[in-house]
Coordinates of C-alpha atoms in Angstrom, one line a residue:
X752 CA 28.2 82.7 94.4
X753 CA 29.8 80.9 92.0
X754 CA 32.6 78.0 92.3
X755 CA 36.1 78.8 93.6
X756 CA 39.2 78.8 91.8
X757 CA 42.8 79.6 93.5
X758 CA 46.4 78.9 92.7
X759 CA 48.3 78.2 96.1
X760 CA 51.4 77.5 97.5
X761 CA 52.1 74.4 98.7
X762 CA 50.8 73.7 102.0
X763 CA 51.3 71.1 104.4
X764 CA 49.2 67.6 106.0
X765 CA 47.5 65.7 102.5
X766 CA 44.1 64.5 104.1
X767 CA 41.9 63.2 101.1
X768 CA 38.5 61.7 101.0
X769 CA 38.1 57.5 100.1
X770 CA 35.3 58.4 97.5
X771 CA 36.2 57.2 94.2
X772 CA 36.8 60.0 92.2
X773 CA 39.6 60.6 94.8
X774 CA 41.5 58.4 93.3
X775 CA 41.9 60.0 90.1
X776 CA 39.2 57.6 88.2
X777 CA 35.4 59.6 87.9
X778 CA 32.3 58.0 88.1
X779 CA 32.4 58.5 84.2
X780 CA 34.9 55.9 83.3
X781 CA 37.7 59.0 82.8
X782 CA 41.1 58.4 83.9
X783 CA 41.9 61.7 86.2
X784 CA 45.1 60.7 87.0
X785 CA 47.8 62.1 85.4
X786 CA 45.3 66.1 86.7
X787 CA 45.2 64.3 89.5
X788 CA 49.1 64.0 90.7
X789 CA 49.4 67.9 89.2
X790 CA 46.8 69.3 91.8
X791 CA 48.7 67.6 94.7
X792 CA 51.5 68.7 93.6
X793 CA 49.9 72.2 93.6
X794 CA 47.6 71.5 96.8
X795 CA 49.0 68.5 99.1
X796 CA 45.9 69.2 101.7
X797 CA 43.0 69.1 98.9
X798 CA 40.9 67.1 100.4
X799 CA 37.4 66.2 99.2
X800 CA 38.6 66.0 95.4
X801 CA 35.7 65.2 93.1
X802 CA 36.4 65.6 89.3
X803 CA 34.2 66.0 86.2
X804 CA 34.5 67.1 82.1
X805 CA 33.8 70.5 81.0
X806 CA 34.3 71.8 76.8
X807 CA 37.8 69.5 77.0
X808 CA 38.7 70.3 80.2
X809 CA 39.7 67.9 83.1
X810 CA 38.2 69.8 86.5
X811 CA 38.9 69.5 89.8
X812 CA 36.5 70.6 93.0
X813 CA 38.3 70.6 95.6
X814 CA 38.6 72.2 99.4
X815 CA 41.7 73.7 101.1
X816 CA 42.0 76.0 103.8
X817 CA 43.8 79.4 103.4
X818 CA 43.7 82.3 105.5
X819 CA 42.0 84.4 102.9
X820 CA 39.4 81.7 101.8
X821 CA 35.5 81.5 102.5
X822 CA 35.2 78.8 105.5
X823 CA 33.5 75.5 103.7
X824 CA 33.7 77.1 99.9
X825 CA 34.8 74.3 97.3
X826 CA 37.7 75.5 95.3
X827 CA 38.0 74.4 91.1
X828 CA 40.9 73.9 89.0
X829 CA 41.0 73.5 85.5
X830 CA 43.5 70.9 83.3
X831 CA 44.0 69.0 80.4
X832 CA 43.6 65.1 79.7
X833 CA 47.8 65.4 80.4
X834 CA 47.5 67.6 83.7
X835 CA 48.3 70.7 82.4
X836 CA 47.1 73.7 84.5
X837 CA 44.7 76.1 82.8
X838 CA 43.0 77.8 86.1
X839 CA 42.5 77.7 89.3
X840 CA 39.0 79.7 90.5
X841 CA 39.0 80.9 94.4
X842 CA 36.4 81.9 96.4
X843 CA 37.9 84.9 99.4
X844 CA 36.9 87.6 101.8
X845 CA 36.0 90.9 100.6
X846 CA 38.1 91.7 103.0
X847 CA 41.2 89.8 101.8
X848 CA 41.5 92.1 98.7
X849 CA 44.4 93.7 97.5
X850 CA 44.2 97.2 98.9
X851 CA 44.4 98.8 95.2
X852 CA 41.7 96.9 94.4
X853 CA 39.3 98.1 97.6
X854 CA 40.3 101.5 96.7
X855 CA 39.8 101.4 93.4
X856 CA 36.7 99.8 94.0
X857 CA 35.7 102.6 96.9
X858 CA 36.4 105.4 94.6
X859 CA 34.2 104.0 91.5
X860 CA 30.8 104.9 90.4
X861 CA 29.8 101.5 92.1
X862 CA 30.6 102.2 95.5
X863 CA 27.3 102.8 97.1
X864 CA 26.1 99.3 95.1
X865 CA 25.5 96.2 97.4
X866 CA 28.3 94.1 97.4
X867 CA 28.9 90.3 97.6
X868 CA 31.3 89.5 101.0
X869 CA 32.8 86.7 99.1
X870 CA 34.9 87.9 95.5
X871 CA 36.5 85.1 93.1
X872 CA 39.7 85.4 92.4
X873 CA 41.0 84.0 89.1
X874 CA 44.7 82.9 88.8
X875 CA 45.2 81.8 84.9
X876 CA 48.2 80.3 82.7
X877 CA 50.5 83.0 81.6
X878 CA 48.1 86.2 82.6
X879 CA 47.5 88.4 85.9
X880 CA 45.7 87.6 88.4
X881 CA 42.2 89.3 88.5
X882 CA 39.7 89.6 91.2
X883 CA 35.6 89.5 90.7
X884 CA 33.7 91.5 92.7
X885 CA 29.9 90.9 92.4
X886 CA 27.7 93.9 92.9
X887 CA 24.3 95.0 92.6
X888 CA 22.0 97.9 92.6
X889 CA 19.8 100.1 90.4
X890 CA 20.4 101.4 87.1
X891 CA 18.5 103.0 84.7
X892 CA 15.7 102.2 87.1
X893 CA 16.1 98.3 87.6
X894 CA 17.8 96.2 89.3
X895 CA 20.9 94.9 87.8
X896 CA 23.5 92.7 88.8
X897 CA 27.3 93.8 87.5
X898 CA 30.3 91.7 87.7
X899 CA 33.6 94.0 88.0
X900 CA 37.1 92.0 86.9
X901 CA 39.9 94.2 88.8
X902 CA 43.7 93.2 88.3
X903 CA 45.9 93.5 91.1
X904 CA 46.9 97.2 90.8
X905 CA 43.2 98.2 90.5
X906 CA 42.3 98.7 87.3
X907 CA 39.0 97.5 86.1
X908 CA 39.6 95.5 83.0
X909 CA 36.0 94.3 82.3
X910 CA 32.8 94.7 83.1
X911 CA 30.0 92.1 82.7
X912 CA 26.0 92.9 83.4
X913 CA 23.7 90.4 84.1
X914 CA 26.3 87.3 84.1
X915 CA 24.2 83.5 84.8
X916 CA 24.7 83.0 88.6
X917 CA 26.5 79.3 87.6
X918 CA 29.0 80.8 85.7
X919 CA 32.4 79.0 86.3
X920 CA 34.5 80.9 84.0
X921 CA 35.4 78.2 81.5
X922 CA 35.5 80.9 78.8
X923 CA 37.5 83.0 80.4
X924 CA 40.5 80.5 79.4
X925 CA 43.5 82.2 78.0
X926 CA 44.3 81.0 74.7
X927 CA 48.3 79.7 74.6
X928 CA 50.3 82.5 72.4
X929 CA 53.3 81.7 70.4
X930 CA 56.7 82.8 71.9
X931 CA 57.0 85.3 69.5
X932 CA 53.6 87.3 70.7
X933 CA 55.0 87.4 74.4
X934 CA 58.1 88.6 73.4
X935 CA 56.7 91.3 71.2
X936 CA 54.6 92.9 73.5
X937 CA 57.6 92.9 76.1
X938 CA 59.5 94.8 73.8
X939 CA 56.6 96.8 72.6
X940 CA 54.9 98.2 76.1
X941 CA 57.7 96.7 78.7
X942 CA 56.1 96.6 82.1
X943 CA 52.7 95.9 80.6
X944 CA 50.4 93.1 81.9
X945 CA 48.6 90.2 79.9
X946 CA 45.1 90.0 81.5
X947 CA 43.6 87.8 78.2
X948 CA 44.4 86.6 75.6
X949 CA 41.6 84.9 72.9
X950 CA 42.2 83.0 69.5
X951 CA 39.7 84.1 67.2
X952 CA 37.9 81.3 64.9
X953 CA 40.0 83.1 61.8
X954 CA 43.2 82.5 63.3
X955 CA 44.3 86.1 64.8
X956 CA 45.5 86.4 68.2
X957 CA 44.1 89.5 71.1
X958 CA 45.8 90.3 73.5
X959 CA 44.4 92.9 76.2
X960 CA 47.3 94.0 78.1
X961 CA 47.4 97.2 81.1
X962 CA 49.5 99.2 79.9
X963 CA 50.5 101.6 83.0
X964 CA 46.9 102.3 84.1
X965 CA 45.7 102.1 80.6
X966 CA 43.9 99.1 78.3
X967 CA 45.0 98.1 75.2
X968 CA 44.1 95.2 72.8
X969 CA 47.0 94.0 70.8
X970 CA 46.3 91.8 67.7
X971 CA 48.3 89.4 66.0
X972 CA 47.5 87.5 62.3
X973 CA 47.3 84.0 61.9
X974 CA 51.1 83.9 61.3
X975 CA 51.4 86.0 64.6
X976 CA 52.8 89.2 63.6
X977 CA 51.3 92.0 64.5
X978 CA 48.9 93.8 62.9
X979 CA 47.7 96.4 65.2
X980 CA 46.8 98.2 68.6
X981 CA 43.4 99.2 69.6
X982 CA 43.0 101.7 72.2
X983 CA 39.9 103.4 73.8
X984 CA 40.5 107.1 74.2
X985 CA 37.5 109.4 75.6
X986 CA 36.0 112.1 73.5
X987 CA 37.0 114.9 75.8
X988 CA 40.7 113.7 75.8
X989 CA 41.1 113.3 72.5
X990 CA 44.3 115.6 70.8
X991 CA 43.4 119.0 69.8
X992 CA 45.1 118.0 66.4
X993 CA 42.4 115.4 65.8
X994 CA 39.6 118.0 66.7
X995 CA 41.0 120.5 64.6
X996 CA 40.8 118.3 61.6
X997 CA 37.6 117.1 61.7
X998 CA 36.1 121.1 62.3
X999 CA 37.7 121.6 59.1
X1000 CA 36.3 118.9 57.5
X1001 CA 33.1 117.7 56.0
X1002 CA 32.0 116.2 59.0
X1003 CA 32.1 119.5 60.9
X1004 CA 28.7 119.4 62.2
X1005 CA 29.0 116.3 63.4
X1006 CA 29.3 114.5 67.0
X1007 CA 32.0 112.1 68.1
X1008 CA 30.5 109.1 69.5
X1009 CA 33.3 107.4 70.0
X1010 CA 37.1 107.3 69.1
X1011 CA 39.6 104.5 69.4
X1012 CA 43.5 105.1 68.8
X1013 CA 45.0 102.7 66.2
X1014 CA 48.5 102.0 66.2
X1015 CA 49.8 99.7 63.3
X1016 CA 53.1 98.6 62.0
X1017 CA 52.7 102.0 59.1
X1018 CA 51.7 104.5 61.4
X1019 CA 49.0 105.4 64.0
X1020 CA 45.7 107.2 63.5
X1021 CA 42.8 107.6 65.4
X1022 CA 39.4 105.8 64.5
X1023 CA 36.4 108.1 65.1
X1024 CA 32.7 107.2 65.4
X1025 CA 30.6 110.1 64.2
X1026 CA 26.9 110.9 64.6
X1027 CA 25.5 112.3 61.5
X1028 CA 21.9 113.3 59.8
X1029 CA 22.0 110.7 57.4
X1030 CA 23.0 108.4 60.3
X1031 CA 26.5 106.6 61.6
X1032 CA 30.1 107.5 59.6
X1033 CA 33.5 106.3 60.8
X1034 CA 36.1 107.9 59.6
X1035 CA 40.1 108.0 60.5
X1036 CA 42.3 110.9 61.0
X1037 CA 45.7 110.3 60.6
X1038 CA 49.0 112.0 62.2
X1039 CA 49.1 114.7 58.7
X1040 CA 45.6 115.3 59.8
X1041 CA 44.0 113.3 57.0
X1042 CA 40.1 112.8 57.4
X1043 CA 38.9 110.0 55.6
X1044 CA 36.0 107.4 55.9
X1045 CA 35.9 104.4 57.0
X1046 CA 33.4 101.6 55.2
X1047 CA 32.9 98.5 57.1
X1048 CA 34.3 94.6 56.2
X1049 CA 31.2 93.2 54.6
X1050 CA 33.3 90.1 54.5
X1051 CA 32.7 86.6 56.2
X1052 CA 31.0 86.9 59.6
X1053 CA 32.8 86.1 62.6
X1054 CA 32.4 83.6 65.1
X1055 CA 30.2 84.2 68.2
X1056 CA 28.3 82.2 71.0
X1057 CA 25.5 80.3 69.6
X1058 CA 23.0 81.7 71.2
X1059 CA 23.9 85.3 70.2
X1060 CA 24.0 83.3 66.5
X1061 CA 20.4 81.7 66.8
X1062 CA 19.1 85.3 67.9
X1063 CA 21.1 87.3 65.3
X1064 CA 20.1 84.9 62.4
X1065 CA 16.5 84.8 63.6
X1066 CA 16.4 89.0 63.8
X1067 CA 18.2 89.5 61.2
X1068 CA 18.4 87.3 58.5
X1069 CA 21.4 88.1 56.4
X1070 CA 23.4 90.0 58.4
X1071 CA 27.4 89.9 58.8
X1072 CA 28.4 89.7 62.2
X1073 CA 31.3 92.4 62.4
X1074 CA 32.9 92.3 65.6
X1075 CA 32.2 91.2 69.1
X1076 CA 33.4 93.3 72.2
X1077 CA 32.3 94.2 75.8
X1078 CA 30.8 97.4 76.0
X1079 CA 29.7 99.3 79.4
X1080 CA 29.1 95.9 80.7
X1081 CA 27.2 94.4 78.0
X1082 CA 28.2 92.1 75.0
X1083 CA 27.9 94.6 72.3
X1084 CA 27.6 92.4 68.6
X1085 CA 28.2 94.8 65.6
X1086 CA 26.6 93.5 62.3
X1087 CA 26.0 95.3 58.7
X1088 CA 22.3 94.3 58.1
X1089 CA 20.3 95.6 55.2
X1090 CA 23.3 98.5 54.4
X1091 CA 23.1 99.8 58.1
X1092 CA 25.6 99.0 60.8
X1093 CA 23.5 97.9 63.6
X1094 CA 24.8 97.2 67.9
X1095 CA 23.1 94.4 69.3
X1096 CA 23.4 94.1 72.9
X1097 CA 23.4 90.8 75.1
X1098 CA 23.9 90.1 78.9
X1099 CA 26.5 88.2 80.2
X1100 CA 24.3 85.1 80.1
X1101 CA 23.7 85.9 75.8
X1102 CA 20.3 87.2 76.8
X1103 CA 19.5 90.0 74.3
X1104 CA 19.0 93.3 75.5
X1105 CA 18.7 96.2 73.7
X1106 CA 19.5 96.6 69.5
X1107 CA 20.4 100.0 68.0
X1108 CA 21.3 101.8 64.7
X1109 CA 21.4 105.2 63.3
X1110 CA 19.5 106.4 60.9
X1111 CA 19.0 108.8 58.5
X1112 CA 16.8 111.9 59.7
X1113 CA 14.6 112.3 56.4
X1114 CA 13.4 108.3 57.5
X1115 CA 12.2 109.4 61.0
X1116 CA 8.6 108.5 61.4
X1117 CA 6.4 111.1 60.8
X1118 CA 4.5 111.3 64.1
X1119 CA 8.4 111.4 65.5
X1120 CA 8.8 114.1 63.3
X1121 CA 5.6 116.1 64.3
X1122 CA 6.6 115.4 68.0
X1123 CA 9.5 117.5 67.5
X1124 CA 7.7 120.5 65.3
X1125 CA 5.2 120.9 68.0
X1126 CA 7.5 121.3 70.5
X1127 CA 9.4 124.3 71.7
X1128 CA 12.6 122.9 69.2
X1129 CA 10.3 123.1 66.1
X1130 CA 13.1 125.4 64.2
X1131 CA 16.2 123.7 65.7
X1132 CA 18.6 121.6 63.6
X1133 CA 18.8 118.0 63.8
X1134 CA 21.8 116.8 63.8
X1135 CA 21.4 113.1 63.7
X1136 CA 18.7 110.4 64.9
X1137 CA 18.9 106.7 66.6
X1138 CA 16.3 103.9 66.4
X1139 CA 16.4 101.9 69.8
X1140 CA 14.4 98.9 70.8
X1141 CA 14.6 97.1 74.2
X1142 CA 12.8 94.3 76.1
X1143 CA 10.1 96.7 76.7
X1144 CA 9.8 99.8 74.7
X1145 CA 11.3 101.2 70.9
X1146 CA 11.9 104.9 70.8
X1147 CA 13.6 107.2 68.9
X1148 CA 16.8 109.5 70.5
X1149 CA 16.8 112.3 68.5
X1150 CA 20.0 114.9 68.5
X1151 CA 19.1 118.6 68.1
X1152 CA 21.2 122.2 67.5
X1153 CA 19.0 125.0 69.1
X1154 CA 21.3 128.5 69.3
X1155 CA 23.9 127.5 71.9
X1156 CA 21.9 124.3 73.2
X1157 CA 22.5 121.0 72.7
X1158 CA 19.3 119.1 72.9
X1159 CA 18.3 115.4 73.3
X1160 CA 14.4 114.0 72.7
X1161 CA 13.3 110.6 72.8
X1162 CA 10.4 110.0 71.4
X1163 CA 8.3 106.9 71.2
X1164 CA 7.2 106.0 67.4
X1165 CA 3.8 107.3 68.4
X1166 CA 5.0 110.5 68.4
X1167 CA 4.7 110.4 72.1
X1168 CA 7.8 112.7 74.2
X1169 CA 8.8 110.6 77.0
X1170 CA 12.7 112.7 77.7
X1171 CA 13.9 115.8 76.9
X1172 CA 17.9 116.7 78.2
X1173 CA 19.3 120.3 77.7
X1174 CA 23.1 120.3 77.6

């Protein structure tokens, strides 16, 4: 399990170890002091203090005793070099949840997973508490470890797969906004939640607030003002209006992969990601139903980890890195490589995982394309094609329009069937 974090209340009786770093000096010649008097303040029964340097940071292992706590766990709090509080990282019962959470968490897809008895709960400067409940089971036929990030009320904010077991959350650091940010989103979505909030290497400022029970990610320029909000809507949910205009469209014929609303200080439209034959399209419609495309920034690449760099530079030599998000758990890395969009996937621990791009159906191999003449689809319509590779295995998931069916095929590039779904 990883190390604790908490922010408590004061509690009574200081009893402190007479090792050094106790003192407020560590073993490294740093001066811990000034983070030092701050825990106490924050913790006057800490006891076993020990501190150490992590990315800038000034942290403090510590124990305390609290009802809800893990017997014998170390707590960790995080500071800078003038004892300012960035996190504190706790270590509780399971049963010492918030009852949203165990109910939101009993009613999920996750349920029948095996669950960790002990869940970190993270208490950050100027966000929500969230709570991290460790869980593992099978999926997609393996064995996969998921860490779900619930805030108080129960909503599942994020999702990680596959997370390094000695992650301590130093990342998960909220960036300090300028006054002005806070008090716009007050105003903007009043009773909404901060649960992050990340500086970008260019300068903007996200914010991913709950809005109610729903996600949003605000974003500020460098000057913070506000530039727009992103939020994920599901196909099936999306306003007949929106529908309507695309069936009357061009892009008729094709499927909605995804869609995003976009709300911006000119108006609001909704961001589509569209399956085609000739491969991915994004296009916006806007509130006159408008349905335009949408071409990617081939501008400078964004910052990511370096290890999601290194394999991205080494893959892919060339390519703009577009965005970084989570996605179903993963660390999903757009990048426009050779004129194609392409998602590359990484674990929680940077490890890649999967990579996938649409293409265009008159590039399928020709043993995929054989594959699907001698089957019993050989006069249906395709209606658009992905190349996926993974760890393991690269395939080919291949969309097709038979009378009233919808029809999925992935085929390996041997020409080989390997899954067939009727819808």
């Amino acid at each position: 399990m990883k190390k604790l974090l908490f922010i408590a209340a004061a509690i009574s009786s200081l009893s402190l170890t007479s090792c050094q770093k106790n003192s407020g000096n560590g073993g490294d010649g740093t001066d811990y002091t000034q983070a030092q008097e701050v825990l106490l303040s924050m913790y006057p029964n800490a006891t076993d203090i020990t501190w150490t340097t992590k990315n800038g940071y000034y942290v403090a292992d510590f124990n305390v005793t609290q009802t809800y706590t893990v017997s014998g766990k170390t707590n960790s709090a995080w500071f800078d070099n003038v004892g300012e509080w960035f996190m504190t990282e706790t270590e509780i019962a399971f049963t010492a949840l918030p009852e949203a959470v165990k109910q939101a968490f009993a009613s999920s897809e996750y349920a029948s997973f095996r669950v960790d008895d002990e869940v970190d709960m993270l208490s950050r400067t100027g966000v929500e508490t969230v709570y991290v409940i460790e869980v593992e089971g099978v999926v997609n036929g393996s064995d996969t470890d998921i860490d779900l990030y619930y805030d108080a009320t129960g909503v599942l904010v994020k999702k990680v797969i596959g997370q390094n077991p000695d992650y301590d959350y130093g990342d998960y650091i909220p960036s300090k906004p300028a006054e002005s940010i806070q008090s716009f989103i007050s105003q903007k979505y009043p009773g909404s939640r901060i649960v992050d909030i990340d500086k970008e290497s260019n300068g903007t400022t996200e914010v991913e607030i709950v809005d109610g029970r729903v996600c949003r990610d605000v974003i500020f320029d460098a000057s913070g003002n506000w530039s727009m909000t992103k939020t994920d809507v599901a196909v099936r949910e999306l306003p007949a209006d929106v529908t309507n205009a695309l069936a009357a469209s061009s892009y008729a014929s094709a499927r909605i992969d995804d869609a995003e609303l976009i709300d911006t200080p000119s108006g609001s439209y909704y961001l589509l990601e569209l399956k085609t034959a000739q491969g991915e399209v994004n296009v916006k419609v806007d509130a006159s139903g408008q349905v335009s495309e949408v071409q990617p920034d081939a501008g400078t690449s964004i910052t990511v980890n370096k290890e999601i760099e290194s394999y991205i530079n080494q893959n892919f030599s060339g390519a703009v890195i577009l965005e970084q998000e989570y996605d179903d758990g993963f660390i999903k890395v757009e990048i426009l490589h050779e004129n194609l969009k392409k998602e590359i996937y990484f674990t929680g621990s940077y490890k890649w995982a999967m990579s996938k791009w649409d293409i265009n159906v008159a590039n399928l191999p020709d043993a995929v394309k054989t594959a699907i003449a001698n089957s019993a689809y050989d006069e249906a319509r395709i209606d658009d094609a992905e190349y996926v590779k993974t760890e393991t295995t690269e395939y080919y998931k291949v969309d097709l329009k038979s009378g009233s069916l919808d029809v999925e095929m992935t085929i390996l590039s041997t020409g080989e069937v390997i899954n067939t779904e009727i819808d």
